[in-house]
One Martini backbone bead per residue (centre of mass of N, CA, C, O) as a GRO file, in nm:
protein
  270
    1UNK     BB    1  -2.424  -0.365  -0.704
    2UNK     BB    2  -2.344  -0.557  -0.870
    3UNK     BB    3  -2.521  -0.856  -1.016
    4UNK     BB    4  -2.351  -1.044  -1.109
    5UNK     BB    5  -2.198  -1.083  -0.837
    6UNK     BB    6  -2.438  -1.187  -0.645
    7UNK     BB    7  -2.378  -1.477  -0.798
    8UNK     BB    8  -2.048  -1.421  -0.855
    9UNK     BB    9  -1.769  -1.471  -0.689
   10UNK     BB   10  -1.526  -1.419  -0.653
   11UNK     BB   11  -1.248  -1.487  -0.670
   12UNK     BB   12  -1.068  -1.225  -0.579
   13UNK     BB   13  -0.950  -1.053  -0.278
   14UNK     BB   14  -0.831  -0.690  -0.267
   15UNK     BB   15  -0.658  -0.502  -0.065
   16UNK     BB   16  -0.644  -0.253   0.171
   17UNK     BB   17  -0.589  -0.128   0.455
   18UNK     BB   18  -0.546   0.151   0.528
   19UNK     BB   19  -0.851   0.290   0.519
   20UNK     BB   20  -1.013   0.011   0.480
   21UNK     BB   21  -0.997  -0.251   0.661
   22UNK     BB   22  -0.886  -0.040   0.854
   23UNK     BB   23  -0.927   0.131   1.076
   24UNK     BB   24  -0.837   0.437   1.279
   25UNK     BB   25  -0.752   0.239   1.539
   26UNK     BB   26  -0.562  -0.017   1.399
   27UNK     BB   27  -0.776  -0.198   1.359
   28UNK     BB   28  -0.991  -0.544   1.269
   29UNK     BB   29  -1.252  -0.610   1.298
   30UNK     BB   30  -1.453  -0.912   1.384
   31UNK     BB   31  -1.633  -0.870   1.125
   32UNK     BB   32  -1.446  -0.873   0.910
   33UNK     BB   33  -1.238  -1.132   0.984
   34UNK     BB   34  -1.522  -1.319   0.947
   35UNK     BB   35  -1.532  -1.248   0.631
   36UNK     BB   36  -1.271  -1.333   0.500
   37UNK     BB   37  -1.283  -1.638   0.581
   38UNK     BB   38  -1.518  -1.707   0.485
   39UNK     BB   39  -1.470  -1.652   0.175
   40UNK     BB   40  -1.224  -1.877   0.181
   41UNK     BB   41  -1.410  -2.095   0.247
   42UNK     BB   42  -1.567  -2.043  -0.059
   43UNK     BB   43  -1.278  -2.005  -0.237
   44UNK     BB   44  -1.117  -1.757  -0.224
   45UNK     BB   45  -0.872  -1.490  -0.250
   46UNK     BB   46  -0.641  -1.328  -0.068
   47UNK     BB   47  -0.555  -1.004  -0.030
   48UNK     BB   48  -0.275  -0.807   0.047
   49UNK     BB   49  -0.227  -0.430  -0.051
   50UNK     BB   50   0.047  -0.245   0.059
   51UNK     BB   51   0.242  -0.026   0.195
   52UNK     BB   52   0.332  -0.160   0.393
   53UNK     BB   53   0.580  -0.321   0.538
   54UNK     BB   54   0.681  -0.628   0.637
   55UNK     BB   55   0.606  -0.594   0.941
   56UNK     BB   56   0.321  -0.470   0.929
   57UNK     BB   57   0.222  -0.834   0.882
   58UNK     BB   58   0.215  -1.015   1.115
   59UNK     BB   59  -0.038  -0.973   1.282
   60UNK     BB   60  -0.203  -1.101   0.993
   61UNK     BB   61  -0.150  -1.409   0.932
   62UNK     BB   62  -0.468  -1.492   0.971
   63UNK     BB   63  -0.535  -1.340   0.661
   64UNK     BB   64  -0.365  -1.494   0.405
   65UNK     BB   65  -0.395  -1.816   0.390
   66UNK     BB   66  -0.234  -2.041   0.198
   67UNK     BB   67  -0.047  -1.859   0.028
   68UNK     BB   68   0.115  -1.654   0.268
   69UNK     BB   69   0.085  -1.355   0.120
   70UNK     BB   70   0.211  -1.047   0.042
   71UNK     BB   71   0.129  -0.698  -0.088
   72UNK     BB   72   0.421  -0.451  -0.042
   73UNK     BB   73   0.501  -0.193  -0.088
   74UNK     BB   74   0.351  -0.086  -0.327
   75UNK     BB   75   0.469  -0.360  -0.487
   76UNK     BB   76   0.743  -0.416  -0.420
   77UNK     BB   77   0.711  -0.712  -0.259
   78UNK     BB   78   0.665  -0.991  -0.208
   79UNK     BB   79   0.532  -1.189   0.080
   80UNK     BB   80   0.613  -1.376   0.361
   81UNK     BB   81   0.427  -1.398   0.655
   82UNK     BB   82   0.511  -1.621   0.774
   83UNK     BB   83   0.842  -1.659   0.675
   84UNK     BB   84   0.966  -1.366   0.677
   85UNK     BB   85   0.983  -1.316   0.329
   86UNK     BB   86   1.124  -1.214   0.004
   87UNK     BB   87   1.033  -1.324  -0.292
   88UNK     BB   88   0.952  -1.057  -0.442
   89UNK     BB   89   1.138  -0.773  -0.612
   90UNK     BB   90   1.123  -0.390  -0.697
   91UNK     BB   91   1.363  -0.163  -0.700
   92UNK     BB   92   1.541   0.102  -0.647
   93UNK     BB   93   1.759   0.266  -0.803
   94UNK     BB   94   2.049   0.418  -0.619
   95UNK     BB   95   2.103   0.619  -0.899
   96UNK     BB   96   1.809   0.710  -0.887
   97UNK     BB   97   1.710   0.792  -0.601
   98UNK     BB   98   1.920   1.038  -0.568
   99UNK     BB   99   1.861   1.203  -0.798
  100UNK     BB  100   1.608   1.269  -0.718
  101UNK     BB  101   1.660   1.354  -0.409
  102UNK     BB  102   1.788   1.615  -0.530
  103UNK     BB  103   1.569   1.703  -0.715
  104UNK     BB  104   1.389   1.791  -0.437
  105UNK     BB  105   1.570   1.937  -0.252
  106UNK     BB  106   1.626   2.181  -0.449
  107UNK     BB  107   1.276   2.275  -0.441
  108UNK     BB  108   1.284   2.114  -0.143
  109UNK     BB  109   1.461   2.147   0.108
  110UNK     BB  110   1.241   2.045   0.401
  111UNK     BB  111   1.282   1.772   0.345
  112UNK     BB  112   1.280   1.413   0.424
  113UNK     BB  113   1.421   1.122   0.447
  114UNK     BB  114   1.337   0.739   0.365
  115UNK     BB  115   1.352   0.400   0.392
  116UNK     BB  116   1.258   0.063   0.231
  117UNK     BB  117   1.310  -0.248   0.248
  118UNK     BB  118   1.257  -0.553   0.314
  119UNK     BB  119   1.450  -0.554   0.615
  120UNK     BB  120   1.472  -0.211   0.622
  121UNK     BB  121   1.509   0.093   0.788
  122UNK     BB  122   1.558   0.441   0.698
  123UNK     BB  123   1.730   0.762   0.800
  124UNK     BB  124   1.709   1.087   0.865
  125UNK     BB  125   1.811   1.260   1.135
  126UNK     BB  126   1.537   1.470   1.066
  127UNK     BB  127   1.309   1.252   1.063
  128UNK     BB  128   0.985   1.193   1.083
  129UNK     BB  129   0.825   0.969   1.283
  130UNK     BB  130   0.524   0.854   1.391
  131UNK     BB  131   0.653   0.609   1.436
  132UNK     BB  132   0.815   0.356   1.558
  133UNK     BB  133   1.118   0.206   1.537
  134UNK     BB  134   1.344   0.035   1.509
  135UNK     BB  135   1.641  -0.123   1.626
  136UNK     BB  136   1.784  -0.074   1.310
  137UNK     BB  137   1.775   0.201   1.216
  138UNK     BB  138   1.896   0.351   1.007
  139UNK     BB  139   2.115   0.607   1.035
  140UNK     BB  140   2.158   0.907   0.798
  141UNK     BB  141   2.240   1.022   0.510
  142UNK     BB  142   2.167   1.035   0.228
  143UNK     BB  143   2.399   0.873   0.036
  144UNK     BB  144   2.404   0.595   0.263
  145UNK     BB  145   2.087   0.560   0.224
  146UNK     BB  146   2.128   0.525  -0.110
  147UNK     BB  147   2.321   0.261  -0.159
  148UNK     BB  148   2.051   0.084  -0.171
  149UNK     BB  149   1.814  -0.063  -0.256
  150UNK     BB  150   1.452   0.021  -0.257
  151UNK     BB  151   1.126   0.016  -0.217
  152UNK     BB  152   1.105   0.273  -0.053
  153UNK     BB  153   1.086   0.660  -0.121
  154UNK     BB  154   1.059   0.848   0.172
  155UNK     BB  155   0.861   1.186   0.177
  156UNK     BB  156   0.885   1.501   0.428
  157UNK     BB  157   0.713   1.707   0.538
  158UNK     BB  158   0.624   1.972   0.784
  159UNK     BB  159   0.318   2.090   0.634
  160UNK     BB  160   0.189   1.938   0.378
  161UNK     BB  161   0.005   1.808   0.185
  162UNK     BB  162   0.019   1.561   0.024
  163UNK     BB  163  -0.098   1.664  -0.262
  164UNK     BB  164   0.074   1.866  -0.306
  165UNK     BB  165   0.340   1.742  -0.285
  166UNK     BB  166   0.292   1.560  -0.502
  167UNK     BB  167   0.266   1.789  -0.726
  168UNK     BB  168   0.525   1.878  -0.710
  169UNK     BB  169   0.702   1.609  -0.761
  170UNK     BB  170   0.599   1.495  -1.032
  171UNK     BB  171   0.758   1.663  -1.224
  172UNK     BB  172   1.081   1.579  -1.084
  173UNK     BB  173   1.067   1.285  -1.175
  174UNK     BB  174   0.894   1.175  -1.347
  175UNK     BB  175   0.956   0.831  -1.499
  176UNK     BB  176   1.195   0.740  -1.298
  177UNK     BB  177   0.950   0.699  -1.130
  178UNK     BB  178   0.678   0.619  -0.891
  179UNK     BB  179   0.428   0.895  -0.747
  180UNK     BB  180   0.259   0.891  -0.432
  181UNK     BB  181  -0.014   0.819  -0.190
  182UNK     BB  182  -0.158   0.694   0.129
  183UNK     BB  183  -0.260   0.934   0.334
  184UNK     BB  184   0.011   1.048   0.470
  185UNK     BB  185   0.138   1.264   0.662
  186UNK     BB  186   0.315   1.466   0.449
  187UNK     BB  187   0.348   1.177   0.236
  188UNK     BB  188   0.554   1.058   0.004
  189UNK     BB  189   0.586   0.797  -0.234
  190UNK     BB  190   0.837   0.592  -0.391
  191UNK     BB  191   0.921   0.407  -0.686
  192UNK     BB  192   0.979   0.216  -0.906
  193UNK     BB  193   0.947   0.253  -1.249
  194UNK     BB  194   0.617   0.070  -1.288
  195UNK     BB  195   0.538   0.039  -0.954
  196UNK     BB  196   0.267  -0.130  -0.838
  197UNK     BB  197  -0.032  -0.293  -0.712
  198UNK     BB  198  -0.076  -0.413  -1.002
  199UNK     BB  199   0.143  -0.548  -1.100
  200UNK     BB  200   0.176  -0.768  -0.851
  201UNK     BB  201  -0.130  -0.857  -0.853
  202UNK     BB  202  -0.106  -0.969  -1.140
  203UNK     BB  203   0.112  -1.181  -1.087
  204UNK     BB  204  -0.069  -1.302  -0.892
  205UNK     BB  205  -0.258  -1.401  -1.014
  206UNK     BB  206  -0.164  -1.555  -1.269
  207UNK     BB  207  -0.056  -1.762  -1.076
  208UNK     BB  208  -0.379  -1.864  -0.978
  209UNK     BB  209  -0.561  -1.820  -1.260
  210UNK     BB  210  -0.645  -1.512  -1.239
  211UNK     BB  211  -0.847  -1.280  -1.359
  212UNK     BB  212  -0.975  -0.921  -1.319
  213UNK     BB  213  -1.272  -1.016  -1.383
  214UNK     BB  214  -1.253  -1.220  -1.121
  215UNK     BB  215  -1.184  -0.941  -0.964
  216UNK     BB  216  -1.149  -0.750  -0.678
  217UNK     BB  217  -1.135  -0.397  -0.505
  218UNK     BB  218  -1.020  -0.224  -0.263
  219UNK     BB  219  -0.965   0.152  -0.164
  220UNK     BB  220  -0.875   0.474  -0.059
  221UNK     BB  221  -0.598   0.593  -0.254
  222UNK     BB  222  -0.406   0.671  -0.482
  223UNK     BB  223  -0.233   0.393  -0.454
  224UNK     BB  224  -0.529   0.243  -0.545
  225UNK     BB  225  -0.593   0.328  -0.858
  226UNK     BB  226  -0.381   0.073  -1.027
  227UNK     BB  227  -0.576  -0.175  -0.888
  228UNK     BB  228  -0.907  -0.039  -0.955
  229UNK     BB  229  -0.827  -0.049  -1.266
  230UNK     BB  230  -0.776  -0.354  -1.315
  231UNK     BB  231  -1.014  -0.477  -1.207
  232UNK     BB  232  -1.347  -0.569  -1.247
  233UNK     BB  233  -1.408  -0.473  -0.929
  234UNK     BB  234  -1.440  -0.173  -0.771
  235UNK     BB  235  -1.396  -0.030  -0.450
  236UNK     BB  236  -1.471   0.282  -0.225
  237UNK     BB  237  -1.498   0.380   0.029
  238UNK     BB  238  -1.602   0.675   0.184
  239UNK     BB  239  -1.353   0.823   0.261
  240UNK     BB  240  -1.207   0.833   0.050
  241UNK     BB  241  -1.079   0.992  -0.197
  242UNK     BB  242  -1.196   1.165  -0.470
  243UNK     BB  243  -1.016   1.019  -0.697
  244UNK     BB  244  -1.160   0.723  -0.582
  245UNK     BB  245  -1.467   0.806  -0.616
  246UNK     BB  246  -1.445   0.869  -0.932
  247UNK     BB  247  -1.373   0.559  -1.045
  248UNK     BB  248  -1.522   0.343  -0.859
  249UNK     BB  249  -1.805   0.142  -0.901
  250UNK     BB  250  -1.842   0.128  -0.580
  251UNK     BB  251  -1.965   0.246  -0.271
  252UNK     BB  252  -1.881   0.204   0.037
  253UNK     BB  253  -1.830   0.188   0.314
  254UNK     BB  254  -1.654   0.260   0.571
  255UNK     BB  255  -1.381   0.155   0.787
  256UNK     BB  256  -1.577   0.200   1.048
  257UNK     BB  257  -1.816   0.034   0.879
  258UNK     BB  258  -1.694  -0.241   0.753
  259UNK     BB  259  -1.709  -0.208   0.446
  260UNK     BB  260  -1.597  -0.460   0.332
  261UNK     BB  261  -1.792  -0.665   0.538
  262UNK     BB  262  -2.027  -0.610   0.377
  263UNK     BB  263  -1.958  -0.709   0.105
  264UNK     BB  264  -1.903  -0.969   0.141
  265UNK     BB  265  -2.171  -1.065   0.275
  266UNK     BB  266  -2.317  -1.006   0.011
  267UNK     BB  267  -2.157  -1.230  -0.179
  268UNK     BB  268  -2.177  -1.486   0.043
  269UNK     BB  269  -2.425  -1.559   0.091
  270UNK     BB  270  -2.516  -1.860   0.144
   0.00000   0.00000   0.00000
């Protein structure tokens, strides 16, 4: 761990959920969240930066501090976990988003689309969902699905590795888009281009007053990639991609052992 840090605690500790700050089994450990607490209490800014759509971050609300706020949907959202509304957002255009999915689809015709919006999920007939959907959840064609902004364009294969499919992806849509991938099964996530977790986080740092030199970043996938090369300090869980343990400045514990909480502890120690 950087000397410099264990004298001088961040101002901002920004992390990533899934793979990072949660285990595995989608719990946050009492160690974890009694860790972030503290740090909030000796003065610092907590923020969570993740794929995640604005539903899936209610349950952490006792986690987001004074702000009240989450950056979600890979940075397309600044988001109130409180009053659950979206306060800024960068969507990608209907036209941009439809060209991109013809031509994944021209190239990869077994894949299937979804989309997340600031308040809806939508997906195609034939898209996979790992997870329960809501009760609202647009079922359409392609066409219908990509009619309004969305915050992410989700591609599904139904058997390629994520790297792969990514791999595949990101010449098809060149600078159009920005193409990432969060660690989920056989899923590229597409954003506006230019939106990342770092563009989001740099504009809320910015807004509280603090530099990237004074702030941490925890995370696990490409995805979290433009937000550890933005921070101060990066840390990589052990779990990490390979392509986040080989930039990241520090390796700390896995999410199953509750490696953020490692670290804020010795950060705030006494």
């Amino acid at each position: 761990m950087p000397e410099q840090r264990k004298t001088r605690p961040p101002r901002l500790i920004a992390t990533d959920l899934d793979g990072t700050l949660v285990r595995d089994d989608r719990t946050i450990s009492p160690r974890t969240k009694a860790a972030v607490l503290a740090a909030q209490e000796a003065g610092s800014v907590f923020v969570m930066v993740t794929a995640r759509p604005p539903r899936w971050l209610h349950d952490l609300a006792d986690l987001v501090g004074a702000h009240g706020v989450a950056i979600v949907a890979n940075g397309a959202i600044l988001y109130d976990v409180v009053q659950r509304k979206a306060i800024r957002t960068a969507m990608i255009d209907p036209a941009i988003a439809l060209e991109v999915a013809r031509a994944i689809r021209a190239e990869i015709p077994e894949v299937e689309f979804a989309i997340e919006r600031s308040n809806r999920y939508g997906q195609e007939p034939r898209y996979l969902n790992r997870w329960p959907t809501p009760a609202d959840t647009l079922v359409a064609e392609l066409e219908e699905l990509l009619a309004e902004p969305a915050a992410k364009l989700l591609v599904r294969h139904p058997s390629w590795h994520s790297d792969d499919l990514l791999a595949k992806i990101s010449p098809l849509v060149g600078h159009r888009v920005a193409a990432s991938h969060s660690g989920g099964h056989s899923l590229v996530e597409i954003s506006a281009s230019g939106v990342s977790k770092a563009t989001m986080l740099a504009d809320f740092a910015a807004e509280q007053g603090i530099a990237a030199d004074e702030t941490i970043a925890f995370g696990d996938s490409l995805n979290d990639l433009p937000m550890l090369a933005w921070a101060g300090t990066s840390y990589g869980v052990a779990n990490a991609h390979p392509e986040v343990l080989a930039m990241v400045d520090v390796v700390c514990p896995a999410n199953n052992e509750d490696g953020v909480a490692t670290v804020l502890e010795e950060l705030f120690a006494g």
